[in-house]
Short mmCIF file of C-alpha atoms in Angstrom, two decimals:
data_model
loop_
_atom_site.label_atom_id
_atom_site.label_comp_id
_atom_site.label_asym_id
_atom_site.label_seq_id
_atom_site.Cartn_x
_atom_site.Cartn_y
_atom_site.Cartn_z
CA MET R 1 63.67 79.63 284.71
CA ALA R 2 61.30 78.81 287.02
CA PHE R 3 62.26 82.53 288.71
CA LEU R 4 60.84 84.48 285.68
CA PHE R 5 57.49 83.34 286.38
CA ARG R 6 56.77 83.77 290.28
CA ASN R 7 54.66 86.91 290.41
CA LYS R 8 52.62 85.31 287.64
CA SER R 9 50.90 82.17 286.50
CA LYS R 10 52.87 80.43 284.15
CA THR R 11 50.12 80.78 281.63
CA ASP R 12 48.33 84.30 283.32
CA LEU R 13 49.56 86.86 279.92
CA ALA R 14 47.80 87.22 277.38
CA LYS R 15 45.27 89.21 278.87
CA PRO R 16 47.95 91.28 280.92
CA ALA R 17 49.76 91.80 278.23
CA LYS R 18 47.12 93.29 275.89
CA ASP R 19 46.27 95.47 278.37
CA LEU R 20 49.60 96.41 278.39
CA LEU R 21 49.87 97.01 274.47
CA SER R 22 46.44 99.00 274.51
CA ARG R 23 48.09 101.25 276.34
CA LEU R 24 51.29 101.74 273.81
CA TRP R 25 48.47 103.21 271.48
CA GLN R 26 47.25 106.21 274.16
CA SER R 27 48.08 109.23 274.54
CA PRO R 28 50.14 110.48 277.01
CA PRO R 29 52.60 107.42 276.74
CA PRO R 30 52.49 105.21 279.57
CA PRO R 31 54.56 105.27 282.67
CA GLN R 32 58.47 103.48 281.81
CA LYS R 33 57.25 100.64 284.54
CA ALA R 34 54.60 100.21 282.47
CA GLU R 35 56.73 99.53 279.64
CA ASP R 36 59.34 97.20 281.49
CA GLU R 37 56.33 94.92 282.81
CA LEU R 38 55.37 94.20 279.38
CA VAL R 39 59.14 94.05 278.13
CA ARG R 40 59.04 90.73 280.48
CA LEU R 41 56.08 90.25 279.59
CA LEU R 42 57.01 89.30 275.89
CA SER R 43 59.80 87.48 276.78
CA GLN R 44 57.97 85.18 279.86
CA MET R 45 55.57 84.37 276.30
CA LYS R 46 59.02 83.69 273.72
CA LEU R 47 60.59 81.16 277.00
CA LEU R 48 56.67 79.57 277.22
CA LEU R 49 57.18 78.95 273.92
CA GLN R 50 60.08 77.54 273.52
CA GLY R 51 59.77 75.23 276.05
CA THR R 52 61.35 75.87 279.26
CA GLN R 53 61.83 73.33 281.82
CA GLY R 54 58.74 73.08 284.17
CA CYS R 55 56.38 74.21 281.08
CA SER R 56 54.21 70.78 280.42
CA PRO R 57 52.48 70.93 276.80
CA GLU R 58 49.26 71.62 278.47
CA GLN R 59 50.93 74.90 279.58
CA VAL R 60 51.37 75.80 276.46
CA ALA R 61 48.41 75.05 274.28
CA HIS R 62 46.55 77.16 277.22
CA LEU R 63 48.47 80.28 277.00
CA VAL R 64 48.50 80.14 272.60
CA ASN R 65 44.47 79.75 273.39
CA SER R 66 44.48 82.46 275.24
CA MET R 67 46.84 84.36 272.86
CA ILE R 68 44.07 83.80 270.50
CA GLN R 69 40.47 84.39 272.85
CA GLU R 70 42.10 87.33 273.92
CA ASP R 71 43.10 88.87 269.86
CA LEU R 72 46.48 89.21 271.32
CA LEU R 73 48.22 88.16 267.73
CA TYR R 74 46.45 91.20 266.12
CA LEU R 75 47.30 93.30 268.34
CA LEU R 76 51.00 92.67 268.54
CA ALA R 77 51.03 92.85 264.73
CA HIS R 78 49.85 95.96 264.58
CA SER R 79 51.91 97.35 267.73
CA ILE R 80 54.68 95.70 266.92
CA HIS R 81 56.84 99.28 265.89
CA LEU R 82 56.09 100.29 269.23
CA LEU R 83 58.15 98.03 271.48
CA PRO R 84 61.80 97.81 272.10
CA PHE R 85 64.39 95.88 269.97
CA GLU R 86 64.83 93.14 272.09
CA SER R 87 60.98 92.55 272.15
CA ARG R 88 60.41 93.05 268.30
CA LYS R 89 62.60 89.92 268.20
CA ASP R 90 60.65 87.85 271.34
CA CYS R 91 57.76 88.82 268.59
CA GLN R 92 58.81 87.58 266.37
CA SER R 93 60.09 84.26 267.95
CA ILE R 94 56.63 84.20 269.80
CA PHE R 95 54.58 84.06 265.92
CA SER R 96 56.97 81.82 264.81
CA TYR R 97 55.62 79.26 267.79
CA VAL R 98 52.40 80.13 268.31
CA PHE R 99 51.91 79.53 263.96
CA ARG R 100 53.39 76.03 264.05
CA PHE R 101 51.84 74.45 267.42
CA LYS R 102 49.70 71.66 267.37
CA PRO R 103 48.38 69.97 270.50
CA ALA R 104 49.12 66.78 270.93
CA ASN R 105 45.25 65.42 271.34
CA GLY R 106 44.27 68.36 267.86
CA LEU R 107 41.92 67.07 264.95
CA SER R 108 42.73 69.63 262.75
CA PRO R 109 46.27 68.91 261.01
CA ASP R 110 47.21 72.51 260.70
CA PRO R 111 48.15 74.35 264.08
CA PRO R 112 45.09 76.33 265.42
CA ALA R 113 46.49 79.80 265.34
CA MET R 114 46.78 79.03 261.82
CA SER R 115 44.16 78.27 260.78
CA TYR R 116 41.86 81.09 263.17
CA ILE R 117 43.60 83.68 261.31
CA ILE R 118 43.25 82.57 257.75
CA HIS R 119 39.26 81.63 258.54
CA GLN R 120 38.94 83.87 261.49
CA ARG R 121 41.31 87.20 261.71
CA PRO R 122 42.79 87.94 257.93
CA GLU R 123 43.58 91.21 259.58
CA VAL R 124 46.97 89.17 261.56
CA ILE R 125 48.01 88.40 258.21
CA VAL R 126 47.37 92.47 256.77
CA GLU R 127 49.10 93.99 259.29
CA LEU R 128 52.20 91.81 259.64
CA CYS R 129 52.25 93.18 255.79
CA ARG R 130 52.31 96.45 257.47
CA GLY R 131 55.06 96.29 258.96
CA TYR R 132 57.49 97.00 256.28
CA ALA R 133 55.05 100.56 256.15
CA ARG R 134 57.46 101.04 259.15
CA LYS R 135 61.65 100.20 259.65
CA GLU R 136 61.22 99.25 263.20
CA SER R 137 59.32 96.34 262.24
CA ALA R 138 59.97 95.25 259.02
CA MET R 139 62.63 92.90 259.70
CA PRO R 140 60.58 90.44 262.39
CA CYS R 141 57.24 91.32 260.23
CA GLY R 142 59.30 89.58 257.35
CA VAL R 143 60.88 86.72 258.91
CA VAL R 144 57.05 85.83 260.32
CA LEU R 145 55.61 86.44 257.01
CA ARG R 146 57.95 84.52 254.59
CA GLU R 147 57.65 81.55 257.49
CA MET R 148 53.84 81.52 256.80
CA LEU R 149 54.01 81.76 253.40
CA LYS R 150 56.51 78.62 252.32
CA GLN R 151 53.61 76.05 253.97
CA TYR R 152 49.89 77.76 253.15
CA GLU R 153 48.92 79.00 249.83
CA GLU R 154 46.46 80.55 251.61
CA VAL R 155 48.36 83.63 253.11
CA ALA R 156 49.17 84.57 249.29
CA ALA R 157 46.21 84.48 248.67
CA ILE R 158 44.82 86.48 251.57
CA ILE R 159 47.70 89.25 250.39
CA ILE R 160 46.91 89.36 247.48
CA TYR R 161 43.01 89.06 247.28
CA ASP R 162 42.46 91.51 250.15
CA GLU R 163 41.29 94.84 249.37
CA SER R 164 40.47 96.02 252.57
CA HIS R 165 41.92 100.07 254.14
CA GLU R 166 43.73 100.48 257.76
CA ASN R 167 41.06 99.66 260.51
CA GLU R 168 38.74 98.37 257.86
CA ARG R 169 37.68 93.52 258.09
CA ALA R 170 40.65 92.30 255.81
CA THR R 171 39.16 89.35 253.75
CA SER R 172 39.81 85.81 254.78
CA VAL R 173 40.57 82.42 252.26
CA ASP R 174 36.80 80.99 252.61
CA GLU R 175 35.22 84.95 251.56
CA ILE R 176 37.58 84.92 247.83
CA ASP R 177 36.50 82.84 244.59
CA LEU R 178 39.27 82.50 242.34
CA ARG R 179 37.21 81.18 239.85
CA ASP R 180 35.46 84.40 240.01
CA SER R 181 37.25 87.11 241.45
CA PRO R 182 36.77 91.07 240.47
CA VAL R 183 39.84 92.69 238.90
CA GLN R 184 41.66 94.20 241.22
CA SER R 185 41.40 98.88 242.22
CA GLY R 186 45.26 98.29 243.32
CA HIS R 187 44.29 99.66 247.13
CA GLY R 188 44.85 96.07 248.75
CA VAL R 189 48.25 95.79 250.57
CA PHE R 190 49.52 93.53 248.43
CA TRP R 191 50.48 96.68 246.09
CA LYS R 192 52.03 98.34 248.72
CA PHE R 193 54.69 96.34 248.09
CA PHE R 194 55.43 98.02 245.09
CA SER R 195 56.07 101.55 247.64
CA TRP R 196 58.01 99.12 250.36
CA ILE R 197 60.57 97.89 247.57
CA GLU R 198 61.30 101.42 245.83
CA ASN R 199 60.96 103.89 248.53
CA GLY R 200 61.78 102.26 251.92
CA ALA R 201 65.26 102.54 253.64
CA PHE R 202 68.16 99.89 251.56
CA GLU R 203 67.58 97.08 254.75
CA VAL R 204 63.55 97.21 254.45
CA SER R 205 63.00 97.44 250.19
CA THR R 206 65.58 94.04 250.28
CA ASP R 207 63.43 92.56 253.14
CA ALA R 208 60.32 93.56 251.32
CA PHE R 209 61.44 92.55 247.99
CA THR R 210 62.85 88.93 249.65
CA THR R 211 58.74 88.42 250.92
CA PHE R 212 57.34 89.96 247.50
CA ARG R 213 59.54 87.09 245.61
CA VAL R 214 58.58 85.05 248.03
CA ASN R 215 54.78 85.46 248.01
CA PHE R 216 55.28 85.86 244.20
CA VAL R 217 57.67 84.19 243.11
CA MET R 218 59.25 81.16 244.95
CA ILE R 219 55.81 79.88 245.53
CA CYS R 220 54.21 80.14 241.43
CA LEU R 221 57.80 79.53 240.07
CA ARG R 222 60.06 76.46 239.05
CA TRP R 223 62.36 77.50 242.17
CA PRO R 224 62.28 74.76 244.09
CA LEU R 225 61.79 74.45 248.21
CA LEU R 226 62.95 71.79 250.17
CA SER R 227 60.74 72.94 252.77
CA MET R 228 57.63 73.00 250.41
CA LYS R 229 56.01 69.33 248.75
CA GLN R 230 55.26 69.74 245.31
CA GLU R 231 51.17 69.18 245.12
CA LEU R 232 51.45 72.78 247.43
CA LEU R 233 53.78 74.43 244.72
CA THR R 234 51.80 73.31 242.08
CA ARG R 235 48.64 75.07 244.06
CA HIS R 236 50.68 78.17 244.47
CA LYS R 237 51.75 78.27 240.82
CA GLN R 238 47.79 77.86 239.65
CA LEU R 239 46.54 79.78 242.02
CA LEU R 240 49.31 83.01 241.14
CA ALA R 241 48.82 82.23 238.00
CA LEU R 242 45.04 82.87 237.90
CA TYR R 243 45.29 85.95 239.68
CA LEU R 244 48.16 87.79 236.90
CA GLU R 245 45.87 87.09 234.10
CA ARG R 246 43.43 89.00 235.50
CA ASN R 247 45.35 91.85 236.87
CA PHE R 248 47.66 90.81 234.25
CA ASP R 249 47.36 95.54 232.70
CA LEU R 250 47.03 96.56 236.14
CA PHE R 251 49.86 94.42 237.31
CA PHE R 252 52.72 94.94 234.92
CA GLN R 253 52.19 98.32 234.46
CA GLN R 254 53.28 98.61 238.83
CA TYR R 255 56.10 95.79 237.73
CA ASN R 256 57.74 97.92 234.71
CA THR R 257 57.67 101.22 235.92
CA VAL R 258 58.23 100.23 239.39
CA LEU R 259 60.97 97.74 239.86
CA VAL R 260 62.04 97.15 236.36
CA GLN R 261 62.60 100.86 235.76
CA SER R 262 63.50 101.11 239.69
CA SER R 263 66.93 103.73 240.09
CA SER R 264 67.71 101.21 242.92
CA TYR R 265 70.41 98.94 241.06
CA VAL R 266 69.78 96.12 243.17
CA THR R 267 65.66 96.63 242.88
CA LYS R 268 66.16 96.98 239.12
CA ARG R 269 68.41 93.74 239.01
CA GLN R 270 66.15 91.14 240.68
CA SER R 271 63.26 92.56 239.19
CA ILE R 272 64.02 91.73 236.13
CA LYS R 273 65.55 88.36 236.45
CA LEU R 274 62.37 87.86 238.48
CA LEU R 275 60.29 88.69 235.54
CA GLY R 276 62.90 86.23 233.01
CA GLU R 277 61.58 83.60 234.89
CA LEU R 278 58.24 84.55 235.68
CA LEU R 279 57.55 83.95 231.75
CA LEU R 280 59.72 80.77 231.49
CA ASP R 281 57.69 79.09 233.62
CA ARG R 282 54.79 77.06 232.20
CA ALA R 283 52.12 77.73 234.63
CA ASN R 284 52.39 80.98 233.32
CA TYR R 285 52.14 80.51 229.49
CA ASN R 286 48.72 82.88 229.12
CA VAL R 287 50.26 85.46 230.74
CA MET R 288 53.57 85.20 229.31
CA THR R 289 51.74 85.09 225.54
CA GLN R 290 49.74 88.25 226.69
CA TYR R 291 52.70 89.96 227.53
CA VAL R 292 55.52 89.52 224.19
CA GLU R 293 52.67 90.82 222.49
CA SER R 294 53.42 94.00 223.70
CA GLY R 295 55.18 96.66 221.88
CA ASP R 296 56.21 99.08 225.28
CA HIS R 297 57.43 95.75 227.09
CA LEU R 298 59.67 95.39 224.28
CA LYS R 299 60.71 98.60 223.86
CA THR R 300 61.47 98.72 228.17
CA CYS R 301 63.33 95.28 227.35
CA MET R 302 66.02 96.78 224.61
CA THR R 303 66.26 99.61 226.73
CA LEU R 304 68.03 97.52 229.42
CA LEU R 305 70.34 96.17 226.80
CA LYS R 306 71.75 98.82 226.96
CA ASP R 307 71.84 100.02 231.25
CA ASP R 308 75.68 100.70 231.69
CA ARG R 309 75.57 97.61 234.45
CA LYS R 310 76.35 94.34 232.61
CA MET R 311 73.89 91.84 235.35
CA VAL R 312 71.38 94.44 234.53
CA GLN R 313 71.94 93.96 230.56
CA TYR R 314 72.13 89.87 231.18
CA GLU R 315 69.44 90.42 233.06
CA GLY R 316 67.17 92.37 230.40
CA PHE R 317 68.28 89.55 227.69
CA HIS R 318 66.30 86.83 228.75
CA VAL R 319 63.14 88.89 229.30
CA PHE R 320 64.27 89.81 225.12
CA LYS R 321 64.92 86.97 224.37
CA VAL R 322 61.25 85.65 224.58
CA PHE R 323 60.21 87.99 222.50
CA VAL R 324 62.41 87.26 219.66
CA ALA R 325 61.74 83.56 220.20
CA ASN R 326 57.88 83.69 220.15
CA PRO R 327 56.62 81.95 216.69
CA HIS R 328 53.73 84.45 216.58
CA LYS R 329 55.11 87.68 217.00
CA SER R 330 51.96 90.62 217.27
CA PRO R 331 52.22 92.74 214.54
CA PRO R 332 53.70 95.78 216.79
CA VAL R 333 56.43 93.54 217.44
CA GLN R 334 57.97 92.63 214.37
CA ARG R 335 57.64 96.19 213.46
CA ILE R 336 59.88 96.93 216.49
CA LEU R 337 61.92 94.08 216.09
CA LEU R 338 62.58 94.95 211.66
CA ASN R 339 62.77 98.99 212.52
CA ASN R 340 65.33 97.98 214.29
CA ARG R 341 66.73 94.48 212.99
CA ASP R 342 69.95 96.42 211.68
CA ARG R 343 71.13 98.14 214.59
CA LEU R 344 70.36 94.96 216.68
CA LEU R 345 72.71 93.00 213.65
CA ARG R 346 75.32 95.22 214.60
CA PHE R 347 74.61 95.19 218.44
CA LEU R 348 74.44 91.27 219.41
CA PRO R 349 77.49 90.09 218.11
CA ASN R 350 79.43 91.99 219.81
CA PHE R 351 77.03 92.44 222.63
CA LEU R 352 78.22 90.60 226.70
CA GLU R 353 81.44 89.79 224.44
CA ASP R 354 82.91 88.97 227.59
CA ARG R 355 81.02 85.80 228.35
CA THR R 356 82.64 82.79 226.46
CA GLU R 357 82.70 80.42 229.41
CA ASP R 358 78.70 80.77 229.50
CA GLU R 359 77.70 78.45 226.11
CA GLN R 360 73.72 78.28 226.46
CA PHE R 361 74.03 82.57 226.88
CA MET R 362 76.54 82.27 223.44
CA ASP R 363 74.05 79.97 222.20
CA GLU R 364 70.85 81.48 222.29
CA LYS R 365 72.26 84.73 222.28
CA SER R 366 73.74 83.45 218.10
CA PHE R 367 69.93 81.88 217.59
CA LEU R 368 68.53 85.11 217.88
CA ILE R 369 71.01 86.51 215.91
CA ARG R 370 69.78 84.12 213.44
CA GLN R 371 65.90 84.51 214.31
CA ILE R 372 66.14 88.83 213.72
CA GLU R 373 67.79 88.11 209.95
CA GLY R 374 65.64 85.81 208.90
CA MET R 375 62.80 87.02 209.68
CA GLY R 376 60.40 88.54 207.09
CA PRO R 377 58.87 91.92 205.80
CA ALA R 378 56.85 93.67 208.49
CA PRO R 379 52.81 93.50 208.46
CA SER R 380 51.21 96.02 207.05
#
């Protein structure tokens, strides 16, 4: 494949690619010849980073360093939606290889590109998130984000704590004080995931939810990740438990109204399932106790039990059981359960009665019936 590089040095790619990417934003747009040249340069970068025959590790390291120095990673994240389909796929591969590359003689345990964006250029991470604003960039940006999130809790911290607006400087991981961070305003890039999930095209919504799950569930709940060390999983849990406690009202107002009550069956079902797992994780005990004190949250949950779709009913049941099983029910929760006790005792015995082979579900349902039967008088 050496013929691909006959016109340029194998590593003399970052600067011309940067110049051509910048021209994509100009009006009028660049001529087709310039776009074709950019497509060719991105394809060459991908092949070089893949270890194309004749490319030494030193040449790959030189290209990675050039991309960092030219700020090409930010420009790629910012401009990926303007590229043709195959070049968007090439960009996805370029990010993946660059964020994993470690020079043979490197002193840091982390890849230099990852260290750079986490500490000095977090705007790259934020721009990748904003890729969900356009269907052209949603999937390639999502793949890159999930790869980073599974390995670096710092990426999760930047996503959930950054509150920059477009074209503003983002928050680096060194500026985040987990123990003394302010309550979020709801304007940061993390909060835009709710809109991307609810309002995006089906494929955008699905991919955005998958990234949301990795950021807020797979890295803070019990779901095991074969690629994640246990100590890293523990640090993620602590990071996100603190965040949920501090931003409880804003987060669950968005989560319940936008996701749990979504008009999309897929979003609704997945969101309820994640909510149940969130509440049942021991790392989030304080979050769970605060959530089940709310009568409004219980009302939302009881509505799910009457949904026309059985899987929504089933996932809603696993949230409802947390309220009923709580030995320290708040007065509002007690009043709601007692006011509806007769209806619940008529409803629950026949609730999802066809799940007879699900022994755990049947046992839990029987337990809830006994708990509701044995409840004392309503608090005064």
